[in-house]
XYZ file of C-alpha atoms in Angstrom:
592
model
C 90.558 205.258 61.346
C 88.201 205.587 58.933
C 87.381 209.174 59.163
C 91.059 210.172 59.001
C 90.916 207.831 55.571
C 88.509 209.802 54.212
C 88.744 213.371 52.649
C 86.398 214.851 55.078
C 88.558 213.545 57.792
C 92.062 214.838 56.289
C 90.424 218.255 55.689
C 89.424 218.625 59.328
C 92.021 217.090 61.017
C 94.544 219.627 58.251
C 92.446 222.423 59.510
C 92.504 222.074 62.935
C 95.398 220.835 63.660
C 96.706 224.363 61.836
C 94.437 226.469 63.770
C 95.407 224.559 66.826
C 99.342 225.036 66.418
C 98.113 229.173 65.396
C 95.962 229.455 68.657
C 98.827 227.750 70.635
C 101.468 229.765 69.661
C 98.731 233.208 69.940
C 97.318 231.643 73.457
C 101.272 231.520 74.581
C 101.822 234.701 73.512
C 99.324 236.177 74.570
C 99.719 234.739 77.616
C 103.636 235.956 78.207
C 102.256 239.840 77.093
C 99.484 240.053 79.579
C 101.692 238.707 82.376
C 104.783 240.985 81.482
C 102.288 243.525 80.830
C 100.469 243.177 84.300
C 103.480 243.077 86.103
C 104.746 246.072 84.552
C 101.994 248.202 85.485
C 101.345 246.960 88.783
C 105.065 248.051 89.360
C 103.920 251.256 87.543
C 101.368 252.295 89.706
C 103.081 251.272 92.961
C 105.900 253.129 92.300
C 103.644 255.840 91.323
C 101.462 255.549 94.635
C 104.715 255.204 96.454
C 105.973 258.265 95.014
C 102.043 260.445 95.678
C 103.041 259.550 99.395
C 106.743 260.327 99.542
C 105.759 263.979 97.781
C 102.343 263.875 100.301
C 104.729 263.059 103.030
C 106.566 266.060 101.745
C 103.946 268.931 101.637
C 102.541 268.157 104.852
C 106.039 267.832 106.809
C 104.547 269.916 109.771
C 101.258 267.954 109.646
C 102.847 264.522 109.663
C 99.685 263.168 110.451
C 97.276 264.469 107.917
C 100.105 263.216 105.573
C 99.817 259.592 106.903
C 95.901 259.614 106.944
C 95.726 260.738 102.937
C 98.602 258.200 102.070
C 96.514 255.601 103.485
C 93.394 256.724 101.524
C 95.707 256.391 98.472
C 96.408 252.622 99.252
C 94.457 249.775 97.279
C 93.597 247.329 99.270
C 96.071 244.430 98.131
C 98.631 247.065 99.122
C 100.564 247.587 102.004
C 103.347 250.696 102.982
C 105.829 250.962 105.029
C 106.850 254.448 105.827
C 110.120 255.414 107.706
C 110.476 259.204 109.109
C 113.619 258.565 110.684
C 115.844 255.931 112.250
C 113.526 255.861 115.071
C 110.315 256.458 113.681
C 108.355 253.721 111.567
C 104.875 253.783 110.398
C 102.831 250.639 108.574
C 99.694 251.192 106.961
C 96.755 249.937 108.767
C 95.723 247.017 106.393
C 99.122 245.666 107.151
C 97.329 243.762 110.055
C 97.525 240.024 110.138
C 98.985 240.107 106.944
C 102.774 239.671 106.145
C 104.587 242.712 106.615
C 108.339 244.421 105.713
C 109.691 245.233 108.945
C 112.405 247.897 109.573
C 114.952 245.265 109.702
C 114.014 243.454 106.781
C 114.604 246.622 104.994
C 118.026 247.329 106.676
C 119.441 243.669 106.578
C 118.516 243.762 102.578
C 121.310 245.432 100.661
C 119.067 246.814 97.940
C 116.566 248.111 99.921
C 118.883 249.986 102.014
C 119.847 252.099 99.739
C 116.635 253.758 99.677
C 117.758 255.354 102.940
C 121.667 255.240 102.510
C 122.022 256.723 99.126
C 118.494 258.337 98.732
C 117.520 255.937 95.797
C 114.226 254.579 94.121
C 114.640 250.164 94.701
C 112.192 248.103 92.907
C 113.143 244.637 93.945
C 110.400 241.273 94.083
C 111.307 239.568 97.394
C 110.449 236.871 100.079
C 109.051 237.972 103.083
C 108.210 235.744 106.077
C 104.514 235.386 107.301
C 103.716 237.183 110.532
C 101.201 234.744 111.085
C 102.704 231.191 111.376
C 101.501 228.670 109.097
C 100.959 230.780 106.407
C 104.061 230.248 104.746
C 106.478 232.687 102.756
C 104.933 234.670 99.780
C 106.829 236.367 97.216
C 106.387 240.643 96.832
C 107.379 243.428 94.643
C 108.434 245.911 96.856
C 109.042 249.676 95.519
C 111.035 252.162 97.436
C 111.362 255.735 96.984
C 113.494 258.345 98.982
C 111.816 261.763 100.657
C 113.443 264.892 102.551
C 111.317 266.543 105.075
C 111.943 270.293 105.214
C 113.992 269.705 108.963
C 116.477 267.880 106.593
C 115.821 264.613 107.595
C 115.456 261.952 105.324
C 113.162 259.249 105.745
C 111.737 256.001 102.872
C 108.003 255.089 101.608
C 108.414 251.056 100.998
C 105.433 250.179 99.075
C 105.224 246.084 98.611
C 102.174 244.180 97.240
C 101.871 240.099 97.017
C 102.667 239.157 93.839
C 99.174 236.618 94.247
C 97.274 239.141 93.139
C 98.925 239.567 89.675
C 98.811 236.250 89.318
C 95.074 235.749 90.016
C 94.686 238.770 87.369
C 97.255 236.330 84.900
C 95.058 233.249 85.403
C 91.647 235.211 85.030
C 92.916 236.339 81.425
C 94.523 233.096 81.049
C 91.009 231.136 81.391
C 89.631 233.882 79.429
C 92.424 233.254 76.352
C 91.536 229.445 76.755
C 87.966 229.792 76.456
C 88.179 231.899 73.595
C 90.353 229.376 71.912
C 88.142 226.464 72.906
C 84.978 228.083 71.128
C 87.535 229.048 68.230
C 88.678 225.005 67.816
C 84.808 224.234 67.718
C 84.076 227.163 65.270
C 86.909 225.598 63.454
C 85.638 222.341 63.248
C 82.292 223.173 62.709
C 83.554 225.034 59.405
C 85.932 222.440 58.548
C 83.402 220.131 58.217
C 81.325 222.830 56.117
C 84.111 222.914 53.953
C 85.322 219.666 53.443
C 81.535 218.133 53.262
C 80.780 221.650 50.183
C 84.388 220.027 48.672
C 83.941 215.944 49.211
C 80.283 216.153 48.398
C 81.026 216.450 44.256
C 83.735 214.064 44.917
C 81.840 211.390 46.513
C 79.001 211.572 43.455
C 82.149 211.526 41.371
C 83.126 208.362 42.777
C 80.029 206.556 42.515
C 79.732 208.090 38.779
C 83.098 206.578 38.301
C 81.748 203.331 39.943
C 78.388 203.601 37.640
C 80.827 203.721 34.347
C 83.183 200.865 35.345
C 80.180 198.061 35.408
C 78.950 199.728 31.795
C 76.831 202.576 32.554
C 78.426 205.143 30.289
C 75.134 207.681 30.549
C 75.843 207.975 34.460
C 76.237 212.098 34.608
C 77.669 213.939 38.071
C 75.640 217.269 39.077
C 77.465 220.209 38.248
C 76.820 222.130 41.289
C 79.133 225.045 41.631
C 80.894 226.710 38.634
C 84.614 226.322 40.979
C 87.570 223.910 40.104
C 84.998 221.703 41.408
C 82.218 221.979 38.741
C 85.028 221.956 36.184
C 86.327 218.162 37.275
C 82.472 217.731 37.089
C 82.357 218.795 33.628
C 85.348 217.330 32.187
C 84.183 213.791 34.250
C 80.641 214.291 31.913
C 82.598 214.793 28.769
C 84.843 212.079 29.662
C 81.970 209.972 30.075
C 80.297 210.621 27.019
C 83.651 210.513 25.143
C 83.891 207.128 26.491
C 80.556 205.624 25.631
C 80.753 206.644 21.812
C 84.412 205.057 21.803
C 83.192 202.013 23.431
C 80.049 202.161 21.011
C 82.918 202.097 17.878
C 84.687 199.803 19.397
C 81.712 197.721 19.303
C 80.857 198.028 15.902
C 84.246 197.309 14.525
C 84.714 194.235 16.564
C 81.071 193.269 15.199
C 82.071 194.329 11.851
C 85.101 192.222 12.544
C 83.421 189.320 13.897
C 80.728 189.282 10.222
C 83.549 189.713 8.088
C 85.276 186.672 10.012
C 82.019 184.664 10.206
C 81.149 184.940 6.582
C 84.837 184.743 4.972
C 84.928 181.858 2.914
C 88.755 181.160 4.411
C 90.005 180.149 7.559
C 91.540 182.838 9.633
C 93.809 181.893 12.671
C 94.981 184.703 15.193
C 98.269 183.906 17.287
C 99.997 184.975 20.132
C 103.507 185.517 20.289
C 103.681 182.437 22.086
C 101.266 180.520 19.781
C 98.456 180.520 21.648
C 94.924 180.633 19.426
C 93.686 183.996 20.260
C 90.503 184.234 16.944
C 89.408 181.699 14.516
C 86.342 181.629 12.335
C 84.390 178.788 11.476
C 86.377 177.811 8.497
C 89.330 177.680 10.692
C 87.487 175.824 13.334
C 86.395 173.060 10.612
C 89.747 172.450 9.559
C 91.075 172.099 13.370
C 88.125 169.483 13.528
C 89.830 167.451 10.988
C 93.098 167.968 12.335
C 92.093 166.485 15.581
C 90.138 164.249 14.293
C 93.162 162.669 12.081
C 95.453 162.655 15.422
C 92.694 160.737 17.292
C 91.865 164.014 19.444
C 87.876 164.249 19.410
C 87.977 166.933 21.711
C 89.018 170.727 21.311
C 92.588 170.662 22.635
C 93.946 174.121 21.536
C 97.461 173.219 22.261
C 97.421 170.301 19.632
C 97.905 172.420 16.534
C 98.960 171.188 13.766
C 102.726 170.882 13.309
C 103.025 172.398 9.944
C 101.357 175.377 10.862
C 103.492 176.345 13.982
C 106.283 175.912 11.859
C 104.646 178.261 9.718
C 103.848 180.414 12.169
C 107.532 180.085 13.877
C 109.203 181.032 10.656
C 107.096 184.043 10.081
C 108.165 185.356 13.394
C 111.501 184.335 13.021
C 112.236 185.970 9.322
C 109.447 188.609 9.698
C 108.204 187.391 6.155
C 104.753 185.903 4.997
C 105.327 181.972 4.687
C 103.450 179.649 2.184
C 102.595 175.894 2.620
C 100.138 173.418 2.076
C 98.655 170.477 4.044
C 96.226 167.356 3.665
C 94.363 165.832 6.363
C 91.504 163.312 5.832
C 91.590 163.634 2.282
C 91.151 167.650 2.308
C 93.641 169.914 1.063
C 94.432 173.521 2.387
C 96.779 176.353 1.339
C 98.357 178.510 4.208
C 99.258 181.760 4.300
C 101.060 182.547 7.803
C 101.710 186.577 7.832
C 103.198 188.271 11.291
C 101.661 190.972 13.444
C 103.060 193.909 14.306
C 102.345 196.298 17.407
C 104.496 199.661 17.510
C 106.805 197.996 15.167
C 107.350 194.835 17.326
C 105.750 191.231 16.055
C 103.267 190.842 18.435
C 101.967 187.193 16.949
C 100.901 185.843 13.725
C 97.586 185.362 11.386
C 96.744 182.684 9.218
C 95.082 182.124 6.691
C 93.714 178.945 5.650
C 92.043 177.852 2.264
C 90.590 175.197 1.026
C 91.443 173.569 -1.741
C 89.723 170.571 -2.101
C 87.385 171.266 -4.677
C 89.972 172.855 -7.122
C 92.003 169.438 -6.589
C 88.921 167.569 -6.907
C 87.906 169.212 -10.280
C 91.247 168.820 -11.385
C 91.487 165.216 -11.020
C 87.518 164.739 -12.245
C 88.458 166.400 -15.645
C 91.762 164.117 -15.780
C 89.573 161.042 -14.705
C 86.019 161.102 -16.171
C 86.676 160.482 -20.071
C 88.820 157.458 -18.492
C 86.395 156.364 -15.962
C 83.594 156.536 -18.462
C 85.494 154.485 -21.531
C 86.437 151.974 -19.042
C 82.947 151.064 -17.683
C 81.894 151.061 -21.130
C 84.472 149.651 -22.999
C 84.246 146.248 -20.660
C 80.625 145.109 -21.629
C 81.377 146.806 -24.734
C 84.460 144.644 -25.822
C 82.499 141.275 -24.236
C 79.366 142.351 -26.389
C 81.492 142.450 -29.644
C 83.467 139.317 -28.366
C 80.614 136.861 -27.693
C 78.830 137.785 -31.207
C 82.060 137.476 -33.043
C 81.653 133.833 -31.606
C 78.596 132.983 -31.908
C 78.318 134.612 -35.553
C 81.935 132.874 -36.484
C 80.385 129.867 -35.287
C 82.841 129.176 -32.528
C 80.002 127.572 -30.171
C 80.077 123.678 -30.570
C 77.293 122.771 -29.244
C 74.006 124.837 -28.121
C 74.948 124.973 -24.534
C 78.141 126.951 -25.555
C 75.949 129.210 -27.428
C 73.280 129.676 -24.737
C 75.660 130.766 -22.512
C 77.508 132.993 -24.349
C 74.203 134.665 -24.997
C 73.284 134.426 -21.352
C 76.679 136.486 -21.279
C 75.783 138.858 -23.605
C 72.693 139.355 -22.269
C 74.156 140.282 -18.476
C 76.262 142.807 -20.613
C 73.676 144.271 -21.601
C 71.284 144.617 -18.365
C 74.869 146.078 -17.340
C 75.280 148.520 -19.875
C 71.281 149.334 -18.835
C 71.960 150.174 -15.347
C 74.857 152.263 -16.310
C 72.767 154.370 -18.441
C 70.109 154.317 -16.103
C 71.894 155.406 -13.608
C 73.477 158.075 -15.408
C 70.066 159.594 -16.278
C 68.377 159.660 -12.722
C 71.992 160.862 -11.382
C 72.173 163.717 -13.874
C 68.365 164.082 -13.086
C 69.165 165.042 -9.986
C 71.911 167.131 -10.378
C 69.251 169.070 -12.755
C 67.620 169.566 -9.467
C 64.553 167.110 -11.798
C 63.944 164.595 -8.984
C 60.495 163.622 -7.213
C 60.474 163.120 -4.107
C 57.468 161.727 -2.329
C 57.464 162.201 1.153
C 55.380 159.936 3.265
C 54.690 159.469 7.188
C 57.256 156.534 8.155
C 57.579 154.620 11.215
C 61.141 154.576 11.586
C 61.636 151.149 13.358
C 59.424 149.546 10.952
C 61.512 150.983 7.992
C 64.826 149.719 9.469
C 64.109 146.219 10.450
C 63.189 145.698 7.089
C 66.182 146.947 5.561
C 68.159 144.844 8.310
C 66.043 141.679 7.272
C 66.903 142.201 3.369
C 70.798 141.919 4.888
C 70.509 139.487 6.582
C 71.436 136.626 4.371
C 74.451 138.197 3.020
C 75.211 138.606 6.669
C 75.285 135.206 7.312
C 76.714 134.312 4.218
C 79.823 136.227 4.872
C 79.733 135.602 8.269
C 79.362 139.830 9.315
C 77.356 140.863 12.681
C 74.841 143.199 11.355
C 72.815 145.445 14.067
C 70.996 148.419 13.784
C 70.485 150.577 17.135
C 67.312 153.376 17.392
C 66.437 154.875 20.579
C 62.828 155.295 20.104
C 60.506 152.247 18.492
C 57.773 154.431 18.349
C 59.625 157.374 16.406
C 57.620 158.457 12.792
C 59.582 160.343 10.580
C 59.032 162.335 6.872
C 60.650 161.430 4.431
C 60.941 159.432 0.755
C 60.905 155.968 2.264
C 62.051 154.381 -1.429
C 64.646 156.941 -1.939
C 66.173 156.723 2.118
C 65.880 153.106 1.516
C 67.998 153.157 -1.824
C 70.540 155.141 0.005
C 70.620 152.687 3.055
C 71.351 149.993 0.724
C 74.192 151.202 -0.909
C 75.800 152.123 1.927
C 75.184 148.995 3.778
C 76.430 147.056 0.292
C 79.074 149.196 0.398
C 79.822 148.301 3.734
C 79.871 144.613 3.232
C 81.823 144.299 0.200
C 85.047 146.471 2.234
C 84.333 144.187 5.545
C 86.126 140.888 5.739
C 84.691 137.881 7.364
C 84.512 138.236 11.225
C 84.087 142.340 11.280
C 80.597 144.144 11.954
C 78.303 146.473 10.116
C 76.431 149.045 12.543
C 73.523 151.509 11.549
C 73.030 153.416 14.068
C 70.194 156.413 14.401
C 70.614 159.262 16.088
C 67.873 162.213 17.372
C 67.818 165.796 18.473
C 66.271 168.939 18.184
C 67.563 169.773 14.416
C 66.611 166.162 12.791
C 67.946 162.774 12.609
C 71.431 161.206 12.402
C 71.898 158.015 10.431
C 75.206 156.238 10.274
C 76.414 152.805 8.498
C 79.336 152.469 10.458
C 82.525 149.039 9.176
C 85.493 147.488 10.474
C 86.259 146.338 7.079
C 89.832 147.899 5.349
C 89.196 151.795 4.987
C 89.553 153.974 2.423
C 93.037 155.817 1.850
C 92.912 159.485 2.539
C 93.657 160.333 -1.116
C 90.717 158.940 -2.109
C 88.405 160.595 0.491
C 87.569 163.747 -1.032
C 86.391 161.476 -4.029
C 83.738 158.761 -2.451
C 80.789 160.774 -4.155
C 81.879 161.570 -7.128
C 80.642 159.942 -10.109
C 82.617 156.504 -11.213
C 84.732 156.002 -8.069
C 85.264 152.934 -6.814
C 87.762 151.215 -4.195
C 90.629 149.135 -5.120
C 89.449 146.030 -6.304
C 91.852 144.236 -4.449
C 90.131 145.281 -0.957
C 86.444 144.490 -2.419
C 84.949 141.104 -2.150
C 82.578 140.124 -5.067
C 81.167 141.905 -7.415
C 82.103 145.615 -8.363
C 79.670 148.093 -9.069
C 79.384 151.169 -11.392
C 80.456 153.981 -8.955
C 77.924 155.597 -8.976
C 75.992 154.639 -6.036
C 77.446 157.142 -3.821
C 77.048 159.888 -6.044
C 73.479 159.260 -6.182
C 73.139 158.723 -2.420
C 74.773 162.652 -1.875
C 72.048 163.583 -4.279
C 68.631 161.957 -2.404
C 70.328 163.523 0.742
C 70.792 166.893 -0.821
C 67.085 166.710 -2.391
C 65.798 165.951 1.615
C 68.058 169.486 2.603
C 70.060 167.307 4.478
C 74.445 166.354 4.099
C 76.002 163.285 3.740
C 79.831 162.411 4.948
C 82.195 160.067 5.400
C 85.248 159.620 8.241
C 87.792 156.843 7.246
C 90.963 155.326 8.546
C 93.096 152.887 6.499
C 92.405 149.779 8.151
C 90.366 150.741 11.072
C 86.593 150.864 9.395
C 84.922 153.559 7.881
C 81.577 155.686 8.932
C 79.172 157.100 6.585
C 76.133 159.248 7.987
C 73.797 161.530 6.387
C 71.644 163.906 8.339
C 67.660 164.579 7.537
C 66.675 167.735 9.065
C 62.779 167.929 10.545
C 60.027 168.979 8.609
């Protein structure tokens, strides 16, 4: 079965099956002609022998005799005569002995054979005559008869009859002769077929592992060109085929890395779609602003079916109208524009693409210039207006007694440390943003560094009735870094923390390791911080609503300082906040 599969096998069963059906049809034929034909002149020459006698028989009518003796020297031996002078006289030829024989009344009882004598005609006629030996059975003859006149005017018969075994021994000789010839002819023919179809499949077969060779990849794979036939020209177009196909593949390869850069190092988000809205390419822009979007619905993980509602509508009504659609949206205090545009394959929308920028930091600067000549006149104007106040008093002489007047310059005196640190902080925050800070880095131990942080909490912990804990995975970790500066930030954040954290709630800092550097986070359950206000935290002069802060309020600009230290270490700072649920702040310092 799998021979006749292959093309060797269909080629030589093809072939010989033809040359079969062509040396059956030539065997049969050949066959009927020689038989016909033998018959024919074995007929021929008995009626020709038969006829040498009866003129014999003739000539010597006065030696009767002599004529016998040379008619039997004219016999073959298969044949056997008969030869009838008169009604009386009958003569058989002497190899008629033991053999079957035509008798005188065989030829008188048959109708056609009688003729011979009765109307002095030539009979050819194939009969049955009986065996004179018994057991030998009946056996078939041709029997010829032909007419002579002896000169006395008598007319007498030569019946010439041979078995028709001998023609048929001579039919079967030529017949094992014609089957021989066709046997070594079918093995000649297979024996060639297999020549040809191995000199035909051979190409093929490298072919088809050069085909093989170029489906895993391996576009250089040539096939031999070994004859210059129809062949070697399949072999030739297969070779430019296959280096056709490797320089499409190579700029293929290049545009989809060309592609992928262009993608990677756009500045926008780009979002492919399928027709069904299935993400098909995003960059990382994209990617980050997925993050948030799962992030706001609670999903931490990358569920690719959980995009964002606003978007598939988008994306919906571009494939609806055919038109490029326009919308914004805001997630965890970010804003982005989105452009959703369809896709078209041979004139039919095959998906969408969108693209997605952000537009935080234009918001950001817009509300920064509306709210830094008002941020900065109210934190000044309040110690300001209570500096002016107090030494209207004490100057109008409003202060009874000198208690009244120590404290009101005990009050103007806080004022003034306040107005200090405002200014003070002002200069080392736009120090560093002038890229002016020093930083001096120093071999830490890590555990050491945070228990005494924790320690410096721990009163207003228990003051205010918070659980404060800080978690590190390894006591014996030593770290680089500014330990003043990482401790300033620290204790903002964990200030920070407990001024937005009522009684009862928890302040965590925990500390993170890997590969890249370490992970701090000051994580609260205190109130949150509204969305809106996100994109704000470290800018300079924010601060919470008062009405969710407990005690005193500070100049907003702790944060904003905090980014800066980060920033100065090469590391990021960021914050993740839920309205009510607790915020996290961490900062990353990358390893030295």
């Amino acid at each position: 079965m799998i021979l006749l599969r292959s093309v060797v096998g269909k080629l030589w069963f093809t072939i010989l099956l033809l040359v079969s059906f062509v040396l059956f049809i030539l065997t049969v034929m050949l066959l009927e002609f020689f038989q016909n034909n033998n018959i024919i002149e074995t007929k021929n020459a008995l009626t020709k022998t038969a006829e040498k006698i009866a003129n014999v028989l003739e000539v010597h009518h006065d030696q009767f005799s002599l004529g016998l003796e040379i008619s039997w020297e004219m016999l073959d031996k298969d044949a056997n005569v008969v030869i009838i002078k008169d009604k009386n006289k009958v003569y058989y030829s002497p190899n008629s002995k033991n053999k079957r024989i035509l008798t005188i009344a065989d030829i008188r009882n048959d109708k056609a054979l009688s003729k011979v004598l009765s109307f002095n005609s030539q009979v050819n006629k194939v009969t049955t005559l009986s065996a004179d030996i018994p057991g030998n059975g009946d056996t078939s003859y041709s029997i010829i008869g032909v007419p002579f006149t002896l000169s006395t005017g008598s007319k007498g018969a030569v019946f010439i009859y041979q078995s028709l075994e001998a023609m048929q021994q001579t039919t079967q000789s030529t017949t094992r002769f014609i089957l021989l010839a066709a046997g070594v002819a079918i093995i000649l023919t297979t024996i060639f077929a297999f020549f040809l179809s191995t000199r035909i499949t051979a190409p093929l077969r490298k072919m088809r592992e050069a085909a093989f060779e170029v489906a895993r990849g391996k576009f250089d794979t040539k096939v031999p060109i070994l004859s210059h036939d129809e062949i070697g020209e399949l072999a030739t177009a297969f070779n430019q085929m296959g280096r056709q196909l490797k320089f499409n593949m190579n700029a293929l390869s290049q545009e989809k890395e060309q592609l992928a850069s262009i993608l990677s190092s756009m500045a926008d988000g780009v979002i492919t779609f399928n027709r069904d809205g299935t993400i098909l390419i995003s960059n990382p822009p994209a990617d980050r602003f997925l993050q948030y979007w799962y992030y706001e619905k609670g999903d931490y993980g990358l569920n690719t079916e959980a995009i964002p509602s606003k978007v598939m509508e988008l994306f919906q009504l571009a494939v609806d109208t055919e038109k490029e659609q326009i919308g914004e949206i805001s997630l965890q205090g970010r804003h982005w524009v989105i452009l959703v545009s369809p896709l078209y394959s041979n004139q039919f929308i095959r998906g969408a693409v969108a693209v997605v920028r952000d537009m935080t930091e234009e918001r950001k600067l817009d509300k920064l210039r509306q709210d830094f000549i008002a941020n900065v006149s109210h934190e000044l104007r309040t110690p300001i207006s209570m500096l002016q106040g107090y030494s209207e008093a004490i100057v109008d002489d409003i202060a009874e007694t000198q208690e009244d007047k120590r404290e009101m310059a005990k009050i103007i005196y806080d004022e003034s440390l306040r107005m200090g640190r405002l200014v003070n902080e002002l200069l080392d925050l736009a120090r560093m943003e002038a890229t002016q800070i020093q930083l001096s880095h120093e071999e830490v131990n890590l555990t050491v560094f945070i228990n005494r942080i924790i320690r410096k909490f721990q009163g207003p912990a228990k003051d205010n009735e918070i659980y404060l804990e800080a978690k590190i995975p390894d006591k014996d970790v030593s770290l680089l870094f500014d330990p003043d500066r990482i401790e300033q930030v620290l204790t903002n954040l964990i200030d920070n923390a407990f001024r937005h954290t009522p009684k009862g709630g928890s302040v965590r800092l925990n500390i993170a390791f890997d590969d890249k550097g370490t992970t701090m986070e000051v994580t609260d359950t205190g109130s949150g911080i509204p969305e809106e206000d996100l994109p704000f935290v470290f800018e300079r002069f924010y601060k919470a609503d008062k009405a969710r802060t407990r005690g005193r309020a500070g100049t907003g600009l702790g944060l904003a300082i905090a980014k800066n230290i980060i920033e100065a270490h090469h590391g990021h700072i960021s914050v993740q906040s839920k309205l009510n649920h607790g915020t996290t702040f961490s900062f990353f310092l990358p390893r030295k």
